[in-house]
CSV table of C-alpha atoms in Angstrom, one decimal:
chain,number,residue,atom,x,y,z
A,1,MET,CA,0.0,-0.1,0.0
A,2,SER,CA,2.6,2.4,-0.9
A,3,ASP,CA,0.0,5.2,-1.6
A,4,ARG,CA,-1.0,5.2,1.9
A,5,VAL,CA,0.0,8.6,3.9
A,6,ILE,CA,1.5,8.5,7.6
A,7,ASN,CA,-1.1,9.5,9.6
A,8,PHE,CA,-0.3,11.7,12.8
A,9,GLY,CA,-3.9,12.5,13.3
A,10,ALA,CA,-5.2,12.7,17.1
A,11,GLY,CA,-8.4,10.7,15.9
A,12,PRO,CA,-9.8,8.9,14.1
A,13,SER,CA,-6.0,7.7,14.3
A,14,ALA,CA,-3.9,5.3,12.2
A,15,LEU,CA,-4.8,1.6,12.4
A,16,PRO,CA,-2.4,-1.3,11.3
A,17,GLU,CA,-2.4,-2.0,7.7
A,18,GLU,CA,-2.5,-5.6,8.6
A,19,VAL,CA,-5.8,-5.0,10.5
A,20,LEU,CA,-7.3,-2.6,7.6
A,21,THR,CA,-6.7,-5.7,5.3
A,22,GLU,CA,-8.2,-8.5,7.6
A,23,ALA,CA,-11.1,-5.9,8.0
A,24,CYS,CA,-12.0,-5.9,4.6
A,25,LYS,CA,-12.2,-9.6,4.1
A,26,GLY,CA,-14.7,-9.5,7.0
A,27,LEU,CA,-16.6,-6.7,5.1
A,28,LEU,CA,-17.4,-9.5,2.6
A,29,ASN,CA,-17.2,-12.8,4.5
A,30,PHE,CA,-16.9,-12.6,8.4
A,31,GLN,CA,-15.4,-15.6,9.9
A,32,ASN,CA,-16.8,-17.8,7.1
A,33,THR,CA,-20.4,-17.1,7.8
A,34,GLY,CA,-21.2,-16.1,4.6
A,35,ILE,CA,-22.3,-12.6,5.4
A,36,GLY,CA,-20.3,-9.6,6.2
A,37,ILE,CA,-19.8,-8.1,9.6
A,38,ALA,CA,-21.6,-4.9,8.3
A,39,GLU,CA,-24.4,-7.1,7.8
A,40,ILE,CA,-24.7,-9.9,10.3
A,41,SER,CA,-27.1,-9.7,13.1
A,42,HIS,CA,-25.5,-8.4,16.4
A,43,ARG,CA,-27.9,-11.0,18.0
A,44,SER,CA,-26.3,-14.0,16.0
A,45,ALA,CA,-24.2,-16.6,17.9
A,46,ASP,CA,-21.3,-15.9,15.9
A,47,PHE,CA,-21.2,-12.1,16.7
A,48,ASP,CA,-22.0,-13.1,20.4
A,49,ARG,CA,-18.7,-15.3,20.4
A,50,TYR,CA,-16.9,-12.4,18.8
A,51,ILE,CA,-17.8,-9.9,21.4
A,52,ARG,CA,-17.1,-12.1,24.4
A,53,GLU,CA,-13.4,-13.0,22.5
A,54,VAL,CA,-13.0,-8.9,22.4
A,55,GLU,CA,-13.9,-8.5,26.3
A,56,GLU,CA,-11.7,-11.4,27.3
A,57,ASN,CA,-8.6,-10.1,25.5
A,58,MET,CA,-9.3,-6.7,26.9
A,59,ARG,CA,-9.2,-8.4,30.2
A,60,ILE,CA,-6.0,-10.4,29.4
A,61,LEU,CA,-4.3,-7.1,28.1
A,62,LEU,CA,-5.2,-5.0,31.5
A,63,ARG,CA,-5.0,-7.7,33.7
A,64,LEU,CA,-8.4,-6.4,34.8
A,65,PRO,CA,-10.0,-8.2,38.0
A,66,GLN,CA,-12.8,-10.1,37.7
A,67,ASP,CA,-15.2,-7.5,39.9
A,68,TYR,CA,-15.2,-5.1,37.1
A,69,LYS,CA,-17.7,-5.5,34.1
A,70,VAL,CA,-16.6,-4.6,30.2
A,71,LEU,CA,-19.3,-2.7,28.3
A,72,PHE,CA,-19.3,-1.5,24.7
A,73,ALA,CA,-21.6,1.6,23.9
A,74,GLN,CA,-21.9,4.3,21.5
A,75,GLY,CA,-21.8,8.2,21.9
A,76,GLY,CA,-18.2,8.6,22.1
A,77,GLY,CA,-16.2,10.0,25.6
A,78,THR,CA,-18.6,12.9,25.2
A,79,ALA,CA,-21.9,10.6,26.0
A,80,GLN,CA,-19.8,9.6,29.0
A,81,PHE,CA,-19.6,13.2,30.5
A,82,SER,CA,-23.4,13.1,31.4
A,83,ALA,CA,-23.4,9.2,31.7
A,84,VAL,CA,-21.2,9.3,34.5
A,85,VAL,CA,-22.6,12.0,36.4
A,86,LEU,CA,-26.1,10.3,36.2
A,87,ASN,CA,-25.0,6.7,37.2
A,88,MET,CA,-22.6,7.9,40.1
A,89,LEU,CA,-25.4,9.9,41.5
A,90,ALA,CA,-27.8,7.0,41.5
A,91,ARG,CA,-25.4,4.8,43.2
A,92,TYR,CA,-24.7,7.8,45.7
A,93,ARG,CA,-28.5,7.5,46.4
A,94,SER,CA,-28.6,4.0,46.6
A,95,ARG,CA,-25.8,3.5,49.2
A,96,GLY,CA,-27.6,6.1,51.4
A,97,GLY,CA,-26.5,9.3,50.6
A,98,THR,CA,-28.3,12.2,51.9
A,99,ALA,CA,-26.9,15.4,50.4
A,100,GLU,CA,-29.8,16.9,48.2
A,101,LYS,CA,-26.9,18.1,46.0
A,102,PRO,CA,-23.9,15.7,46.3
A,103,ALA,CA,-20.5,17.0,45.7
A,104,MET,CA,-18.8,15.8,42.5
A,105,ASP,CA,-14.8,16.7,42.5
A,106,TYR,CA,-13.3,17.3,39.2
A,107,ILE,CA,-9.6,17.9,38.3
A,108,VAL,CA,-9.5,20.2,35.3
A,109,THR,CA,-5.9,20.0,33.4
A,110,GLY,CA,-7.3,20.5,29.9
A,111,SER,CA,-9.8,21.2,27.4
A,112,TRP,CA,-11.5,17.5,27.5
A,113,SER,CA,-12.0,17.7,31.6
A,114,GLU,CA,-13.1,21.2,31.3
A,115,LYS,CA,-15.8,19.9,29.1
A,116,ALA,CA,-16.8,16.9,31.5
A,117,MET,CA,-17.1,19.6,34.4
A,118,LYS,CA,-19.3,22.1,32.4
A,119,GLU,CA,-21.3,19.3,31.5
A,120,ALA,CA,-21.9,18.1,35.3
A,121,LYS,CA,-22.7,22.0,36.0
A,122,ARG,CA,-24.9,22.2,33.2
A,123,LEU,CA,-27.0,19.1,34.6
A,124,GLY,CA,-27.6,20.9,37.8
A,125,LEU,CA,-27.9,17.9,40.1
A,126,GLY,CA,-24.8,18.2,42.3
A,127,ASP,CA,-22.3,20.7,43.4
A,128,VAL,CA,-19.4,20.5,41.1
A,129,ASN,CA,-16.0,21.2,43.1
A,130,VAL,CA,-13.2,21.9,41.1
A,131,ILE,CA,-10.3,20.6,43.0
A,132,VAL,CA,-7.7,22.1,40.8
A,133,ASN,CA,-7.9,23.9,37.4
A,134,THR,CA,-4.4,24.4,35.7
A,135,GLN,CA,-5.5,26.8,33.0
A,136,THR,CA,-3.1,29.7,32.6
A,137,ILE,CA,-2.9,32.9,30.3
A,138,ALA,CA,-0.1,32.5,28.0
A,139,ASP,CA,2.3,35.0,26.3
A,140,ASP,CA,-0.1,35.8,23.6
A,141,GLY,CA,-2.9,36.4,26.1
A,142,LYS,CA,-4.9,33.0,25.0
A,143,LYS,CA,-5.9,30.7,27.9
A,144,THR,CA,-3.9,27.8,27.8
A,145,PHE,CA,-3.4,24.1,29.9
A,146,ASN,CA,0.2,23.8,29.7
A,147,HIS,CA,0.9,21.5,33.2
A,148,ILE,CA,-0.3,18.9,35.4
A,149,PRO,CA,-0.6,20.1,38.9
A,150,ASP,CA,2.0,19.5,41.6
A,151,ARG,CA,0.9,16.7,43.8
A,152,ASP,CA,0.7,19.0,46.7
A,153,SER,CA,-2.2,20.9,45.1
A,154,TYR,CA,-4.6,18.4,45.9
A,155,LYS,CA,-4.2,18.3,49.7
A,156,ASN,CA,-7.2,19.1,51.9
A,157,LYS,CA,-9.1,19.9,48.8
A,158,PHE,CA,-11.3,16.7,48.1
A,159,SER,CA,-14.6,16.3,49.3
A,160,GLN,CA,-15.6,14.1,52.1
A,161,ASP,CA,-18.1,12.3,50.6
A,162,PRO,CA,-18.3,12.7,47.0
A,163,ALA,CA,-20.4,11.0,44.6
A,164,LEU,CA,-17.5,11.2,42.0
A,165,ILE,CA,-14.0,12.3,41.5
A,166,TYR,CA,-13.1,12.7,38.2
A,167,TYR,CA,-9.9,13.1,35.9
A,168,CYS,CA,-8.5,12.7,32.5
A,169,VAL,CA,-5.3,11.0,32.3
A,170,ASN,CA,-4.2,12.3,29.0
A,171,GLU,CA,-5.8,15.7,27.4
A,172,THR,CA,-5.6,15.2,23.8
A,173,VAL,CA,-5.9,18.7,22.7
A,174,ASP,CA,-3.5,20.4,25.1
A,175,GLY,CA,-0.9,17.8,25.4
A,176,VAL,CA,-0.6,17.2,28.9
A,177,GLU,CA,-0.7,13.9,30.8
A,178,PHE,CA,-0.3,12.7,34.3
A,179,ASN,CA,3.2,11.3,34.9
A,180,ASP,CA,3.0,7.1,34.6
A,181,ASP,CA,6.1,7.5,37.3
A,182,LEU,CA,4.1,7.2,40.3
A,183,GLU,CA,6.9,9.3,42.5
A,184,SER,CA,6.8,12.1,40.0
A,185,PRO,CA,5.2,15.4,41.3
A,186,THR,CA,3.1,15.3,38.3
A,187,SER,CA,1.9,12.0,38.9
A,188,PHE,CA,-2.1,11.3,39.9
A,189,PRO,CA,-2.2,11.6,43.6
A,190,PHE,CA,-3.9,8.3,44.3
A,191,ASP,CA,-2.6,8.6,48.0
A,192,SER,CA,-4.6,11.7,48.6
A,193,LEU,CA,-7.9,10.2,47.7
A,194,PRO,CA,-10.6,9.9,50.6
A,195,ASP,CA,-10.7,6.3,51.8
A,196,GLY,CA,-13.4,4.4,49.2
A,197,ALA,CA,-13.5,7.5,46.9
A,198,PRO,CA,-15.3,6.6,43.4
A,199,LEU,CA,-12.7,7.7,41.3
A,200,VAL,CA,-13.9,8.1,37.6
A,201,ALA,CA,-11.0,8.2,34.6
A,202,ASP,CA,-11.3,9.5,30.9
A,203,TYR,CA,-8.7,7.1,29.6
A,204,SER,CA,-9.4,7.8,26.0
A,205,SER,CA,-6.2,8.8,24.3
A,206,SER,CA,-3.8,6.6,26.2
A,207,PHE,CA,-6.1,3.5,26.6
A,208,MET,CA,-4.3,0.2,25.7
A,209,SER,CA,-0.9,2.2,25.1
A,210,ARG,CA,0.6,0.9,28.4
A,211,PRO,CA,-1.0,-0.8,32.0
A,212,ILE,CA,-3.2,1.5,34.2
A,213,PRO,CA,-1.7,2.0,37.3
A,214,PHE,CA,-3.6,1.2,40.5
A,215,ILE,CA,-6.8,-0.1,38.4
A,216,ASP,CA,-8.5,-1.3,41.5
A,217,LYS,CA,-8.9,2.4,42.7
A,218,HIS,CA,-11.2,3.4,39.9
A,219,ALA,CA,-14.9,2.8,40.0
A,220,ILE,CA,-15.2,3.6,36.4
A,221,ILE,CA,-12.7,4.0,33.5
A,222,TYR,CA,-14.0,4.9,29.8
A,223,ALA,CA,-12.2,5.6,26.9
A,224,GLY,CA,-13.1,6.1,23.0
A,225,ALA,CA,-11.8,3.3,21.0
A,226,GLN,CA,-10.3,5.5,17.9
A,227,LYS,CA,-6.9,6.4,19.3
A,228,ASN,CA,-5.2,3.5,19.9
A,229,ILE,CA,-7.5,0.5,19.1
A,230,GLY,CA,-10.0,0.9,16.7
A,231,PRO,CA,-12.2,3.3,14.6
A,232,ALA,CA,-14.6,5.8,15.7
A,233,GLY,CA,-18.1,5.0,17.0
A,234,LEU,CA,-17.1,2.5,20.1
A,235,THR,CA,-17.0,3.7,23.5
A,236,ILE,CA,-15.4,1.2,26.1
A,237,ILE,CA,-16.4,1.3,29.8
A,238,ILE,CA,-15.0,-0.3,32.5
A,239,VAL,CA,-17.0,-0.3,35.6
A,240,ARG,CA,-16.8,-1.7,39.0
A,241,ASP,CA,-19.8,-4.4,40.0
A,242,GLU,CA,-21.0,-2.2,42.8
A,243,TRP,CA,-21.4,0.7,40.5
A,244,ALA,CA,-22.7,-1.0,37.7
A,245,ASN,CA,-26.0,-2.3,38.9
A,246,VAL,CA,-27.9,0.5,40.1
A,247,SER,CA,-31.7,0.9,39.0
A,248,ASP,CA,-32.8,4.6,38.5
A,249,ASN,CA,-35.6,5.6,36.6
A,250,SER,CA,-33.9,9.1,36.3
A,251,ILE,CA,-30.9,7.7,33.8
A,252,PRO,CA,-32.0,7.4,30.1
A,253,LEU,CA,-31.6,3.6,29.2
A,254,CYS,CA,-29.2,4.5,26.6
A,255,LEU,CA,-26.9,6.2,29.1
A,256,SER,CA,-27.7,3.3,32.0
A,257,TYR,CA,-24.6,0.9,32.8
A,258,LYS,CA,-27.1,-1.8,34.4
A,259,ALA,CA,-29.1,-1.9,31.0
A,260,LEU,CA,-25.6,-2.5,29.4
A,261,VAL,CA,-24.8,-4.8,31.9
A,262,ASP,CA,-28.0,-6.9,31.9
A,263,SER,CA,-28.1,-7.1,28.1
A,264,ARG,CA,-24.2,-7.5,27.8
A,265,SER,CA,-23.8,-4.5,25.8
A,266,LEU,CA,-26.5,-5.4,23.2
A,267,TYR,CA,-29.6,-3.5,24.8
A,268,ASN,CA,-29.5,-2.1,21.3
A,269,THR,CA,-27.6,-2.4,18.2
A,270,PRO,CA,-23.9,-1.7,19.3
A,271,PRO,CA,-21.2,-0.3,16.6
A,272,VAL,CA,-20.7,-3.8,15.3
A,273,LEU,CA,-18.2,-2.8,12.7
A,274,SER,CA,-16.0,-0.7,15.0
A,275,ILE,CA,-16.1,-3.6,17.8
A,276,TYR,CA,-14.9,-6.0,15.0
A,277,ILE,CA,-11.9,-3.9,13.9
A,278,THR,CA,-10.9,-3.3,17.8
A,279,GLY,CA,-10.9,-7.1,18.3
A,280,LEU,CA,-8.7,-7.7,15.4
A,281,VAL,CA,-6.5,-4.7,16.7
A,282,LEU,CA,-6.6,-6.7,20.2
A,283,ARG,CA,-5.5,-10.3,18.7
A,284,ARG,CA,-2.3,-8.2,17.0
A,285,MET,CA,-1.5,-6.8,20.0
A,286,LEU,CA,-1.4,-9.9,22.0
A,287,GLU,CA,0.5,-11.5,19.3
A,288,ILE,CA,3.1,-9.1,18.7
A,289,GLY,CA,3.8,-8.7,22.6
A,290,ALA,CA,4.3,-12.5,22.5
A,291,GLU,CA,6.4,-12.2,19.2
A,292,ASN,CA,8.7,-9.7,21.6
A,293,GLY,CA,9.1,-12.3,24.4
A,294,ARG,CA,6.3,-11.0,26.5
A,295,PRO,CA,3.6,-13.1,28.3
A,296,ARG,CA,0.4,-12.6,26.7
A,297,LYS,CA,-0.9,-10.4,29.9
A,298,LYS,CA,2.3,-8.4,29.6
A,299,ALA,CA,1.8,-7.2,26.2
A,300,LEU,CA,0.9,-3.7,27.1
A,301,GLU,CA,4.4,-3.0,28.7
A,302,TYR,CA,5.7,-3.8,25.3
A,303,TYR,CA,3.5,-0.9,23.9
A,304,GLY,CA,4.5,1.3,26.8
A,305,GLU,CA,8.2,0.9,25.9
A,306,ARG,CA,7.3,1.7,22.3
A,307,THR,CA,5.4,4.7,23.0
A,308,VAL,CA,8.4,6.0,25.2
A,309,LYS,CA,10.6,5.6,22.5
A,310,LYS,CA,8.6,7.3,19.8
A,311,ALA,CA,7.7,10.4,22.2
A,312,SER,CA,11.5,10.5,23.4
A,313,LYS,CA,12.4,11.0,19.8
A,314,VAL,CA,10.0,13.7,18.9
A,315,ASN,CA,10.9,15.7,22.0
A,316,ALA,CA,14.5,15.7,21.3
A,317,ALA,CA,14.0,17.1,17.9
A,318,LEU,CA,11.5,19.8,19.6
A,319,LYS,CA,14.5,20.6,22.1
A,320,GLU,CA,17.0,20.9,19.1
A,321,GLY,CA,14.3,23.1,17.2
A,322,GLU,CA,13.7,25.3,20.6
A,323,ALA,CA,17.5,25.9,20.9
A,324,ARG,CA,17.7,26.8,17.3
A,325,GLY,CA,14.8,29.4,17.6
A,326,ILE,CA,12.4,27.6,15.2
A,327,PHE,CA,10.1,25.4,17.4
A,328,LYS,CA,8.4,26.3,20.7
A,329,GLY,CA,7.0,23.8,23.2
A,330,LYS,CA,3.6,24.4,24.5
A,331,VAL,CA,4.0,22.4,27.9
A,332,LEU,CA,6.2,22.8,31.1
A,333,GLU,CA,8.7,20.2,31.7
A,334,GLY,CA,7.5,16.9,33.3
A,335,SER,CA,3.9,17.4,32.0
A,336,GLY,CA,4.1,16.4,28.4
A,337,SER,CA,2.0,13.8,26.8
A,338,LYS,CA,3.8,10.8,25.3
A,339,MET,CA,0.6,10.3,23.1
A,340,ASN,CA,0.1,14.1,21.7
A,341,VAL,CA,3.3,16.1,21.6
A,342,VAL,CA,2.3,19.6,21.1
A,343,PHE,CA,4.4,22.6,20.1
A,344,ASP,CA,4.3,26.0,17.7
A,345,ILE,CA,6.4,27.1,14.7
A,346,VAL,CA,8.1,30.6,15.4
A,347,GLY,CA,7.0,33.0,13.2
A,348,GLY,CA,3.4,32.5,13.3
A,349,GLU,CA,0.8,31.2,11.0
A,350,ASP,CA,2.6,31.6,7.6
A,351,LYS,CA,5.5,29.3,9.2
A,352,LEU,CA,2.9,27.0,10.6
A,353,LYS,CA,1.4,26.5,7.0
A,354,GLU,CA,4.9,26.1,5.6
A,355,PHE,CA,5.7,23.2,7.9
A,356,VAL,CA,2.2,21.4,7.7
A,357,SER,CA,2.3,21.6,3.8
A,358,GLY,CA,5.8,20.5,3.7
A,359,ALA,CA,4.9,17.4,5.8
A,360,GLU,CA,1.8,16.9,3.7
A,361,GLN,CA,4.3,16.9,0.3
A,362,ARG,CA,6.2,14.1,2.2
A,363,GLY,CA,3.4,11.9,2.9
A,364,MET,CA,2.7,12.9,6.6
A,365,LYS,CA,-1.0,14.1,7.6
A,366,GLY,CA,-2.8,15.2,10.6
A,367,LEU,CA,-0.2,17.4,12.1
A,368,LYS,CA,-2.3,20.5,12.6
A,369,GLY,CA,-3.0,21.2,16.1
A,370,HIS,CA,-6.7,21.3,17.3
A,371,ARG,CA,-8.7,24.2,16.2
A,372,SER,CA,-8.9,25.7,19.7
A,373,VAL,CA,-5.4,25.9,20.2
A,374,GLY,CA,-3.4,26.0,16.9
A,375,GLY,CA,0.0,25.0,16.3
A,376,VAL,CA,1.4,21.4,15.7
A,377,ARG,CA,0.1,18.2,17.1
A,378,VAL,CA,2.0,14.8,16.8
A,379,SER,CA,-0.1,12.0,18.0
A,380,LEU,CA,1.9,8.9,18.7
A,381,TYR,CA,-0.7,6.2,18.9
A,382,ASN,CA,0.1,2.5,18.9
A,383,ALA,CA,-0.3,1.9,15.0
A,384,VAL,CA,2.4,4.7,14.7
A,385,THR,CA,5.5,3.1,13.8
A,386,GLU,CA,9.2,4.0,14.9
A,387,ASP,CA,10.2,3.9,11.4
A,388,GLN,CA,7.3,6.6,10.6
A,389,VAL,CA,8.4,8.6,13.5
A,390,ASP,CA,11.9,8.8,12.3
A,391,LYS,CA,10.6,9.8,8.7
A,392,LEU,CA,8.9,12.8,10.9
A,393,ILE,CA,12.2,13.7,12.7
A,394,GLN,CA,14.1,13.8,9.4
A,395,TYR,CA,11.7,16.4,8.2
A,396,MET,CA,11.8,18.3,11.2
A,397,ASN,CA,15.6,18.4,11.0
A,398,GLN,CA,15.2,19.4,7.1
A,399,PHE,CA,12.8,22.2,8.3
A,400,MET,CA,15.1,23.5,10.9
């Protein structure tokens, strides 16, 4: 497929060519059923077996405890902004919470956690407590999120009996990310949480790129598939049993975790094609992890190491460009994302257009930053290879 470009876009993201080739076959004939995956009944025995395999492979890769459910839904991460609030408030009431408007704690580190917080406020069903908001004013007068707060920022700020505590691990737009090193001052403050606090995490941009630390401290983890493991249209929700079985007539059924649990994610027609391609990606991840000497359950460590290598290469070129006055980083040291590296081109919009145009002429697309912040954004999801990153580095050097 020599005519394919390198996709550095933030989502929908690159997918492995081997998976796309296999998916083409499945569009015509899904697992020798004689019918294509886009045509098959989601209630057929063949699809039911497949979706159970997708769930099991996800459990293996994440080493997911048995008291968590894996659910497949539509609506993207954005629908979960509302679903999280509705389901967690129902759980708060079911366990005897008495506050008329329960506290909901939000850690705001970028555009997506800010949107989630604003949706919780818009619903007006609880008191939204912003634990920390890292938005600052940049040199150009624009508001920006350029860092992850120091762990000391959270001390004595969490509510005593919150209905939920919400954070976004990696902010795709702003290029900031909680540090994987739990000793780092910019890691997530797991040790500062109230005992038994219902923790909710948006993992969309880093899901399946590396292991999830302290997965058993979370009540809910959700992720859009269109970053590391599949096409747009599928949202994965991982929810602990005690938060997944709450009946409440105030929750629309399409947003109810219990409805998804009871129907095994088949309350209505799920995004069948997206689930199929995601399943192919997960199979490949397990195979590649094994090929590189990892037990199946430790394949994510392999992908995590690749991610670090790719991000390190881009950041090294970025620092060289900063030293030469060509590039300008947008994120403070220690807060940068390994999935979405963001920076500006010195010289304004004309120079930015020159950089993006030159990249496209060399077969590299998706490098323009989010429309709300501009600049350059290099997304390094699982399907982006080290060789492709090397081509970008070569171009960055040529541009300098």
